[in-house]
PDB file of C-alpha atoms in Angstrom:
ATOM      1  CA  MET A   1      73.150  -3.377 -19.646  1.00  0.00           C
ATOM      2  CA  GLU A   2      72.461  -6.257 -21.418  1.00  0.00           C
ATOM      3  CA  LYS A   3      74.642  -6.715 -24.687  1.00  0.00           C
ATOM      4  CA  PRO A   4      73.222  -5.424 -27.846  1.00  0.00           C
ATOM      5  CA  ILE A   5      71.700  -7.822 -30.143  1.00  0.00           C
ATOM      6  CA  LEU A   6      73.732  -7.756 -33.032  1.00  0.00           C
ATOM      7  CA  LEU A   7      76.679  -7.799 -30.473  1.00  0.00           C
ATOM      8  CA  VAL A   8      75.643 -11.429 -29.667  1.00  0.00           C
ATOM      9  CA  ARG A   9      74.581 -12.267 -33.075  1.00  0.00           C
ATOM     10  CA  ASP A  10      78.133 -11.498 -34.318  1.00  0.00           C
ATOM     11  CA  GLU A  11      79.458 -13.750 -31.422  1.00  0.00           C
ATOM     12  CA  LEU A  12      77.372 -16.872 -32.246  1.00  0.00           C
ATOM     13  CA  ILE A  13      78.472 -16.557 -36.125  1.00  0.00           C
ATOM     14  CA  LYS A  14      81.972 -16.225 -35.024  1.00  0.00           C
ATOM     15  CA  ASN A  15      81.472 -18.999 -32.673  1.00  0.00           C
ATOM     16  CA  ILE A  16      79.930 -21.167 -35.177  1.00  0.00           C
ATOM     17  CA  TYR A  17      82.656 -20.683 -37.553  1.00  0.00           C
ATOM     18  CA  SER A  18      85.144 -21.751 -35.192  1.00  0.00           C
ATOM     19  CA  ALA A  19      83.725 -24.830 -34.356  1.00  0.00           C
ATOM     20  CA  ILE A  20      83.076 -25.592 -37.826  1.00  0.00           C
ATOM     21  CA  GLN A  21      87.211 -25.134 -38.443  1.00  0.00           C
ATOM     22  CA  ASN A  22      88.265 -27.038 -35.349  1.00  0.00           C
ATOM     23  CA  SER A  23      85.951 -29.888 -36.350  1.00  0.00           C
ATOM     24  CA  GLY A  24      88.322 -31.057 -38.067  1.00  0.00           C
ATOM     25  CA  LEU A  25      85.115 -32.762 -40.681  1.00  0.00           C
ATOM     26  CA  PRO A  26      85.023 -32.994 -44.577  1.00  0.00           C
ATOM     27  CA  LEU A  27      82.240 -30.482 -46.045  1.00  0.00           C
ATOM     28  CA  MET A  28      80.207 -33.563 -46.949  1.00  0.00           C
ATOM     29  CA  ILE A  29      79.421 -33.891 -43.315  1.00  0.00           C
ATOM     30  CA  ILE A  30      79.468 -30.466 -42.212  1.00  0.00           C
ATOM     31  CA  GLU A  31      76.527 -29.384 -45.044  1.00  0.00           C
ATOM     32  CA  PRO A  32      74.330 -31.923 -44.313  1.00  0.00           C
ATOM     33  CA  THR A  33      74.556 -31.431 -40.688  1.00  0.00           C
ATOM     34  CA  LEU A  34      74.170 -27.187 -40.926  1.00  0.00           C
ATOM     35  CA  LYS A  35      70.648 -28.231 -43.138  1.00  0.00           C
ATOM     36  CA  ASP A  36      69.286 -30.329 -40.396  1.00  0.00           C
ATOM     37  CA  ILE A  37      69.934 -27.604 -37.694  1.00  0.00           C
ATOM     38  CA  HIS A  38      68.084 -25.122 -40.196  1.00  0.00           C
ATOM     39  CA  ARG A  39      65.244 -27.242 -40.362  1.00  0.00           C
ATOM     40  CA  ASP A  40      65.300 -27.882 -36.540  1.00  0.00           C
ATOM     41  CA  ILE A  41      65.756 -23.737 -36.270  1.00  0.00           C
ATOM     42  CA  LEU A  42      62.694 -23.053 -38.781  1.00  0.00           C
ATOM     43  CA  ARG A  43      60.549 -25.836 -37.008  1.00  0.00           C
ATOM     44  CA  ALA A  44      61.085 -23.803 -33.832  1.00  0.00           C
ATOM     45  CA  LEU A  45      60.132 -20.876 -35.034  1.00  0.00           C
ATOM     46  CA  GLN A  46      57.212 -22.224 -36.639  1.00  0.00           C
ATOM     47  CA  GLU A  47      56.348 -23.757 -33.027  1.00  0.00           C
ATOM     48  CA  GLU A  48      56.921 -19.990 -31.420  1.00  0.00           C
ATOM     49  CA  TYR A  49      54.898 -18.298 -34.009  1.00  0.00           C
ATOM     50  CA  ALA A  50      51.918 -20.676 -33.489  1.00  0.00           C
ATOM     51  CA  LYS A  51      52.283 -20.326 -29.736  1.00  0.00           C
ATOM     52  CA  GLN A  52      52.094 -16.418 -30.075  1.00  0.00           C
ATOM     53  CA  MET A  53      49.673 -16.239 -32.108  1.00  0.00           C
ATOM     54  CA  GLN A  54      47.746 -18.441 -30.392  1.00  0.00           C
ATOM     55  CA  GLU A  55      48.082 -15.756 -26.833  1.00  0.00           C
ATOM     56  CA  TYR A  56      47.306 -13.051 -28.745  1.00  0.00           C
ATOM     57  CA  ASN A  57      43.775 -14.483 -29.756  1.00  0.00           C
ATOM     58  CA  ALA A  58      43.613 -15.308 -26.519  1.00  0.00           C
ATOM     59  CA  HIS A  59      44.180 -11.799 -24.786  1.00  0.00           C
ATOM     60  CA  LEU A  60      41.995 -10.353 -28.046  1.00  0.00           C
ATOM     61  CA  GLU A  61      38.812 -12.839 -27.171  1.00  0.00           C
ATOM     62  CA  GLU A  62      39.142 -11.759 -23.427  1.00  0.00           C
ATOM     63  CA  GLU A  63      39.234  -7.889 -24.267  1.00  0.00           C
ATOM     64  CA  HIS A  64      36.407  -9.006 -26.514  1.00  0.00           C
ATOM     65  CA  THR A  65      34.458 -10.861 -23.669  1.00  0.00           C
ATOM     66  CA  SER A  66      35.210  -7.819 -21.269  1.00  0.00           C
ATOM     67  CA  ASP A  67      34.349  -5.520 -23.523  1.00  0.00           C
ATOM     68  CA  ASN A  68      30.683  -6.583 -23.926  1.00  0.00           C
ATOM     69  CA  GLU A  69      29.925  -7.095 -20.018  1.00  0.00           C
TER      70      GLU A  69
END
């Protein structure tokens, strides 16, 4: 059985906090770094959304084409 997503998320959060605490970096460096990471994640989400939308629309078009034959 795969580990439940909520447990994976919890581990991720703990690992991020641990990495921040153990980095020794001042908050003035950590804060913009986290903003950069957040921006990258948003960009990746937008790309994934666009990809899934394109795949879904292509699938609908295929169904529509096959129904008309």
